[in-house]
mmCIF file of C-alpha atoms in Angstrom:
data_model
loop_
_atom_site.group_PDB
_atom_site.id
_atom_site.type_symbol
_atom_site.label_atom_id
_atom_site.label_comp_id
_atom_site.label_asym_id
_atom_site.label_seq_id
_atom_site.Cartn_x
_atom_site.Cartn_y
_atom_site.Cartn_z
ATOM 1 C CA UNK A 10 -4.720 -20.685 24.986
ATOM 2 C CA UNK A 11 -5.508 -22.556 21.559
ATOM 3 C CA UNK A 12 -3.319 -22.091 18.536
ATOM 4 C CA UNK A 13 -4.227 -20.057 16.078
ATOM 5 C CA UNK A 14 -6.095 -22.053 13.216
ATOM 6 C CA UNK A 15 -4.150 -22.569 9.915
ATOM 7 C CA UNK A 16 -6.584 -21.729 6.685
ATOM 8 C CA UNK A 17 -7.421 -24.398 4.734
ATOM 9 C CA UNK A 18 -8.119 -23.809 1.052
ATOM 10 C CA UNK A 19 -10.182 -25.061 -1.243
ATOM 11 C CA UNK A 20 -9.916 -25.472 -4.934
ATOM 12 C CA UNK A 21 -12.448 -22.391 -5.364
ATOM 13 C CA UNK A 22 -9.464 -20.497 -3.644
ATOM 14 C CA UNK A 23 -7.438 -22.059 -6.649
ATOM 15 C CA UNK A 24 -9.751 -20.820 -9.485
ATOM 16 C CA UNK A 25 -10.023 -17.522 -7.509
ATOM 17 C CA UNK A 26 -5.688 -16.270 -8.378
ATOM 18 C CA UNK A 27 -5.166 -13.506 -10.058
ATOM 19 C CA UNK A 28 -4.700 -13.911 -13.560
ATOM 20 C CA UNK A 29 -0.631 -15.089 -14.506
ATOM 21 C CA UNK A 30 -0.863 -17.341 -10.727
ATOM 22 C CA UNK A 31 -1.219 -20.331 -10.352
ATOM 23 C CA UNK A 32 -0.926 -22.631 -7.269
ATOM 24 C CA UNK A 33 -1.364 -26.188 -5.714
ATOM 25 C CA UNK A 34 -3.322 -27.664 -2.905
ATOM 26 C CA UNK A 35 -2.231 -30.745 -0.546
ATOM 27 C CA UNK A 36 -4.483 -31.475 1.571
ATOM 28 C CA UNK A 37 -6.052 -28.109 2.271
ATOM 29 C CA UNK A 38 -2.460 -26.438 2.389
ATOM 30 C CA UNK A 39 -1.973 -23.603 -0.444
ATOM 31 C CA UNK A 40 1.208 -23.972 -2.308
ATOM 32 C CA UNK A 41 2.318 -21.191 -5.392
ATOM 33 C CA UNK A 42 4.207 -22.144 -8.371
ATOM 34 C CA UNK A 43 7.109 -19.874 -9.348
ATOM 35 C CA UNK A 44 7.567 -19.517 -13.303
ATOM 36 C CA UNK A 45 9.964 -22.510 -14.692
ATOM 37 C CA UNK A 46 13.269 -21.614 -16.336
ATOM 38 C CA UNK A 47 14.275 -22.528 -19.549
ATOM 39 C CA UNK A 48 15.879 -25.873 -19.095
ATOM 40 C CA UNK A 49 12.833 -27.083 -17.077
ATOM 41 C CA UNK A 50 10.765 -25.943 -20.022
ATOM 42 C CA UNK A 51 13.203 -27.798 -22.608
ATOM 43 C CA UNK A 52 12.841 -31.140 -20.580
ATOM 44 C CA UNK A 53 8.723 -30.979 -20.064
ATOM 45 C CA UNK A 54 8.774 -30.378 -24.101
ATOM 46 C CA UNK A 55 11.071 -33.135 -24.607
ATOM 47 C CA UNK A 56 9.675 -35.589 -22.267
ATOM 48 C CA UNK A 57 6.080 -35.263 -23.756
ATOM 49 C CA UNK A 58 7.306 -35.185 -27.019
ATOM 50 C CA UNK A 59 9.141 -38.653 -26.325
ATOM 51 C CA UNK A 60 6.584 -40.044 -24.192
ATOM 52 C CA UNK A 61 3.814 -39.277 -26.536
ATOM 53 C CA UNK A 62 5.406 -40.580 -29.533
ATOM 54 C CA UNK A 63 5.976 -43.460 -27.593
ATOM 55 C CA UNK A 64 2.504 -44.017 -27.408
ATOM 56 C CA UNK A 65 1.161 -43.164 -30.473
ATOM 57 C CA UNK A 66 3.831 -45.478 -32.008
ATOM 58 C CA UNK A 67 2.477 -48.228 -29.719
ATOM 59 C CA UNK A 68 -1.162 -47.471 -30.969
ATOM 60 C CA UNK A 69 -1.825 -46.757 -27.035
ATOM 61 C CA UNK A 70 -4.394 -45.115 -25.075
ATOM 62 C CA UNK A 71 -2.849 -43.452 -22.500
ATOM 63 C CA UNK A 72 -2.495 -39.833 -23.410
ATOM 64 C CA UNK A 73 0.072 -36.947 -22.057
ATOM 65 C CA UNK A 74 -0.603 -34.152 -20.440
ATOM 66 C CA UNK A 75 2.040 -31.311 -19.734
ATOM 67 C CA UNK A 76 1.333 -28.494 -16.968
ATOM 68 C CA UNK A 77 -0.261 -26.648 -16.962
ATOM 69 C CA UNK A 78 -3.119 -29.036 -16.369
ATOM 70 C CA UNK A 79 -5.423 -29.813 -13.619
ATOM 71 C CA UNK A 80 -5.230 -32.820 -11.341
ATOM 72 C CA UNK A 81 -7.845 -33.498 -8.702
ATOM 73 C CA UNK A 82 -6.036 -36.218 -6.550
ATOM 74 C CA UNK A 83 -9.095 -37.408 -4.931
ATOM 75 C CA UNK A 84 -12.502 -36.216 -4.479
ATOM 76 C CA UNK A 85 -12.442 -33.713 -1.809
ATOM 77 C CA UNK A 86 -11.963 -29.996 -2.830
ATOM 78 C CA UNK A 87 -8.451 -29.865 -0.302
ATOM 79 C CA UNK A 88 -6.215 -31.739 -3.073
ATOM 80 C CA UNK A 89 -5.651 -30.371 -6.793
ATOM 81 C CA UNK A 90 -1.737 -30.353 -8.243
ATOM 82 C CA UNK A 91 -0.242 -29.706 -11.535
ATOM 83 C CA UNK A 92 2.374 -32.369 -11.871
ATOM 84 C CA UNK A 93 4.894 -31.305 -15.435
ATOM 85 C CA UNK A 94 4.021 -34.286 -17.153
ATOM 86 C CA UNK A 95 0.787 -36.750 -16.503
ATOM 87 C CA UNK A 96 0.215 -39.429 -18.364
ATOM 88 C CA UNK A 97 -3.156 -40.801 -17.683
ATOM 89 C CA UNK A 98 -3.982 -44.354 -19.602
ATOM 90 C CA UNK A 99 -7.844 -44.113 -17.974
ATOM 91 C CA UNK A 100 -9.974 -42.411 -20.217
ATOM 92 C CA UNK A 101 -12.119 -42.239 -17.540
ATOM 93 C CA UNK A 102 -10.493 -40.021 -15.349
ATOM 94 C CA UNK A 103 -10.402 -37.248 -18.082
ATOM 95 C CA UNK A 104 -12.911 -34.313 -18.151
ATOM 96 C CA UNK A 105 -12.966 -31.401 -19.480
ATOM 97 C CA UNK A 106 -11.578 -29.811 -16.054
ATOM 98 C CA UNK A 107 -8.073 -32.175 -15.973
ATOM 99 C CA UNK A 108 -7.902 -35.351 -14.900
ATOM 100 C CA UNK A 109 -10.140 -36.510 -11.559
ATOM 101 C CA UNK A 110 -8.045 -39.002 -9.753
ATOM 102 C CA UNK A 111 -4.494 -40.257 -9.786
ATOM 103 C CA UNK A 112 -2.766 -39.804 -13.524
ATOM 104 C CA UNK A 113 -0.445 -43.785 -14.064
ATOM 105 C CA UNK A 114 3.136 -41.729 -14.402
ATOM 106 C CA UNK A 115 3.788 -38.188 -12.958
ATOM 107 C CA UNK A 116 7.154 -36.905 -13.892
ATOM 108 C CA UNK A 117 8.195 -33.731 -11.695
ATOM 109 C CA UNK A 118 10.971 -31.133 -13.045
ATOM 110 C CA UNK A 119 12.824 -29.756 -9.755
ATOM 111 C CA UNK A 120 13.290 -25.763 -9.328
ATOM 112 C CA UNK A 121 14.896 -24.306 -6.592
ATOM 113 C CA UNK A 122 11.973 -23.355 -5.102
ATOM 114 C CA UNK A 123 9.747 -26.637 -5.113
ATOM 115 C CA UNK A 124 12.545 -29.416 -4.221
ATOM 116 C CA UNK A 125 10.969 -30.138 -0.753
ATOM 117 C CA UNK A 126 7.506 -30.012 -2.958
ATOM 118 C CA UNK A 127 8.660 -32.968 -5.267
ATOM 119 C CA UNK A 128 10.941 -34.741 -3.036
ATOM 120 C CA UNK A 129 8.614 -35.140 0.081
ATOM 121 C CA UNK A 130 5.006 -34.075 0.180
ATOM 122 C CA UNK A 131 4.594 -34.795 -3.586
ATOM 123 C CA UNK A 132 6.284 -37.898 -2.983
ATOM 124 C CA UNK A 133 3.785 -38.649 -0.465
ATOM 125 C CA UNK A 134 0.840 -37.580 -1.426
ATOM 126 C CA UNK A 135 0.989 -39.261 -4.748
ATOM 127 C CA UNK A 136 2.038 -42.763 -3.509
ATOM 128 C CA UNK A 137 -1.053 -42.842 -1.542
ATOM 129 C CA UNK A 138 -3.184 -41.148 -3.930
ATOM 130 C CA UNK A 139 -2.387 -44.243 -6.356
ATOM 131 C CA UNK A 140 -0.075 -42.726 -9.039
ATOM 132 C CA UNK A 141 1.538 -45.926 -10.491
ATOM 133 C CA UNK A 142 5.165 -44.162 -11.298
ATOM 134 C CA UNK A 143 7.082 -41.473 -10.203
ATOM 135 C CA UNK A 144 9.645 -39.146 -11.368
ATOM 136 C CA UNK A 145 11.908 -36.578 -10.012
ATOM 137 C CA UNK A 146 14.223 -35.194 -12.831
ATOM 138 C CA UNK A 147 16.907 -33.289 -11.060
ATOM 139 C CA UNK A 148 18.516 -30.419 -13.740
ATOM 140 C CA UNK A 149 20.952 -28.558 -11.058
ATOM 141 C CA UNK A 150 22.296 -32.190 -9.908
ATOM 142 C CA UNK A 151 21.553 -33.951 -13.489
ATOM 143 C CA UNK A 152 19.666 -36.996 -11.933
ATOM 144 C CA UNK A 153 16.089 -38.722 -11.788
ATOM 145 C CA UNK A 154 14.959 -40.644 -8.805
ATOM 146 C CA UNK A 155 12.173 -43.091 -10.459
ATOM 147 C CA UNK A 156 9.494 -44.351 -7.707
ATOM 148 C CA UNK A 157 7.857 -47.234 -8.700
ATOM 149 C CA UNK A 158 4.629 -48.063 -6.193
ATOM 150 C CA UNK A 159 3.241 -50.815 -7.884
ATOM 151 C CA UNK A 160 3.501 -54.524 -6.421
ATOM 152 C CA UNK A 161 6.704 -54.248 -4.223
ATOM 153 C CA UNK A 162 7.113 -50.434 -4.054
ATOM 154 C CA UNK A 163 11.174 -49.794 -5.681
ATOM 155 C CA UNK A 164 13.525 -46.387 -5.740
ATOM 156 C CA UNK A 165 16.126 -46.191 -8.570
ATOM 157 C CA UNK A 166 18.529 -43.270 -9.017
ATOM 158 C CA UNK A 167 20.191 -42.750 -12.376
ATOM 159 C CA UNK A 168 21.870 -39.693 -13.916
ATOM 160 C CA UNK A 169 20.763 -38.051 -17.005
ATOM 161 C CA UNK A 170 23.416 -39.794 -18.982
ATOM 162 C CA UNK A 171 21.559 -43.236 -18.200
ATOM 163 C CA UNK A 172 19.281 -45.194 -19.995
ATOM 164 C CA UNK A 173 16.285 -45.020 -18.018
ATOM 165 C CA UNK A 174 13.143 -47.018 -18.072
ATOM 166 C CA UNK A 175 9.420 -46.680 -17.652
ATOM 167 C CA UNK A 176 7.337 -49.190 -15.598
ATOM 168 C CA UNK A 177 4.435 -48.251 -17.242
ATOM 169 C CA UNK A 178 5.769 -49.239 -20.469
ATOM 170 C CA UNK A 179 7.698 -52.051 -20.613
ATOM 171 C CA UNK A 180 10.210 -50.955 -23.484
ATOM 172 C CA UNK A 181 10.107 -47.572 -22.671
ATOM 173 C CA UNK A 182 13.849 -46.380 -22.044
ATOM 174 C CA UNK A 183 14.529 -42.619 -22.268
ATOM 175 C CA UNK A 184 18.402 -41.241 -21.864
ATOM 176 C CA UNK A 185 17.521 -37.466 -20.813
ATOM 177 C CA UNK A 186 21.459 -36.635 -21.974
ATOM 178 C CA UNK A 187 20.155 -37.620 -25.931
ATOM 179 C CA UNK A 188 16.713 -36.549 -25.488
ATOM 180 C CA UNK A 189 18.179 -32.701 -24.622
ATOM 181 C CA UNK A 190 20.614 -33.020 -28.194
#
C-alpha cells in the first residue's frame, strides 16, 4: 500500500492566510511563524538600525530589509522565507513583491519555536540557494553562529559580548552586548 502523499504548497497557499498569519515555504513544505517576543524585536531594530547606518555611512548600495518581507529563494513557487534581517546589495533582485533570489547576508533571531528552522533547514536551504552570509543570533543562550559560504565555506561562534564581524563588509564589527545599551 503507498504512503499517503504529503501536500505541497505553493506560494498562492502563502498569500491565501488569514489575515495576522504569516508562514514560510521550503521546498513545498508549509512552515508558520509564531509572533516574536520583545527581545527578538529589540535586536531586528537594532541590527537594521546598525547595519543600515553602516551603509549609508559607506555611501553603499546594498539596502536592509527587516521581516516582514518577502524572499523568493529561487524561481519555483515551493520556496518563499522571511529571514529577520536581509540585506540585499543587488538592486536587481528587488521588486515590488520582496526580493527574487538569494538576499548577500540573512541574519536569523532564534525563538523557541523555530530553532530547528534556523539551525538546520534554513541553514541549508540558504547555503545552496547562494546567500553569501549567515547569521544565527541566539537570545536564550546569548550567542551568534556566523556562516560564511563564500570561497572556503567557515563557522564562527561568538557570544553577544564579542566583537563580531561581517564578511560582507570588511570593517563591519557589531558587539550585540553594546548594540542592546
Amino acid at each position: 500500500m503507498p504512503f499517503p502523499k504529503e501536500k505541497l504548497y505553493t506560494i498562492e497557499d502563502i498569500y491565501a492566510l488569514p489575515d495576522g498569519k504569516r508562514g514560510e515555504l521550503i521546498d513545498g513544505k508549509l512552515y508558520m511563524i509564531a509572533p516574536p517576543s520583545r527581545i527578538h524585536q529589540k535586536i531586528l531594530q537594532e541590527f537594521s538600525r546598525v547595519i543600515g547606518n553602516y551603509i549609508s555611512g559607506k555611501g553603499g548600495v546594498c539596502e536592509v530589509y527587516p521581516a516582514p518581507f518577502a524572499v523568493f529563494l529561487s524561481k519555483d513557487d515551493k520556496n518563499y522565507v522571511e529571514p529577520d534581517i536581509s540585506v540585499i546589495c543587488d538592486q536587481n533582485k528587488l521588486t515590488d513583491k520582496g526580493c527574487s533570489g538569494a538576499p548577500d547576508w540573512i541574519i536569523e533571531i532564534v525563538s523557541p519555536s523555530s530553532q530547528r528552522m534556523d539551525y538546520l533547514t534554513k541553514l541549508l536551504k540558504y547555503c545552496t540557494a547562494g546567500v553569501r552570509e549567515y547569521w544565527i543570533v541566539n537570545p536564550m543562550k546569548e550567542t551568534v553562529q556566523a556562516y560564511s559560504f563564500e570561497g572556503t565555506e567557515d563557522s564562527m561562534q561568538y557570544s553577544f559580548s564579542d566583537l563580531i564581524g561581517s564578511g560582507i563588509f570588511e570593517d563591519l564589527r557589531i558587539c550585540i552586548t553594546d548594540m542592546l545599551k
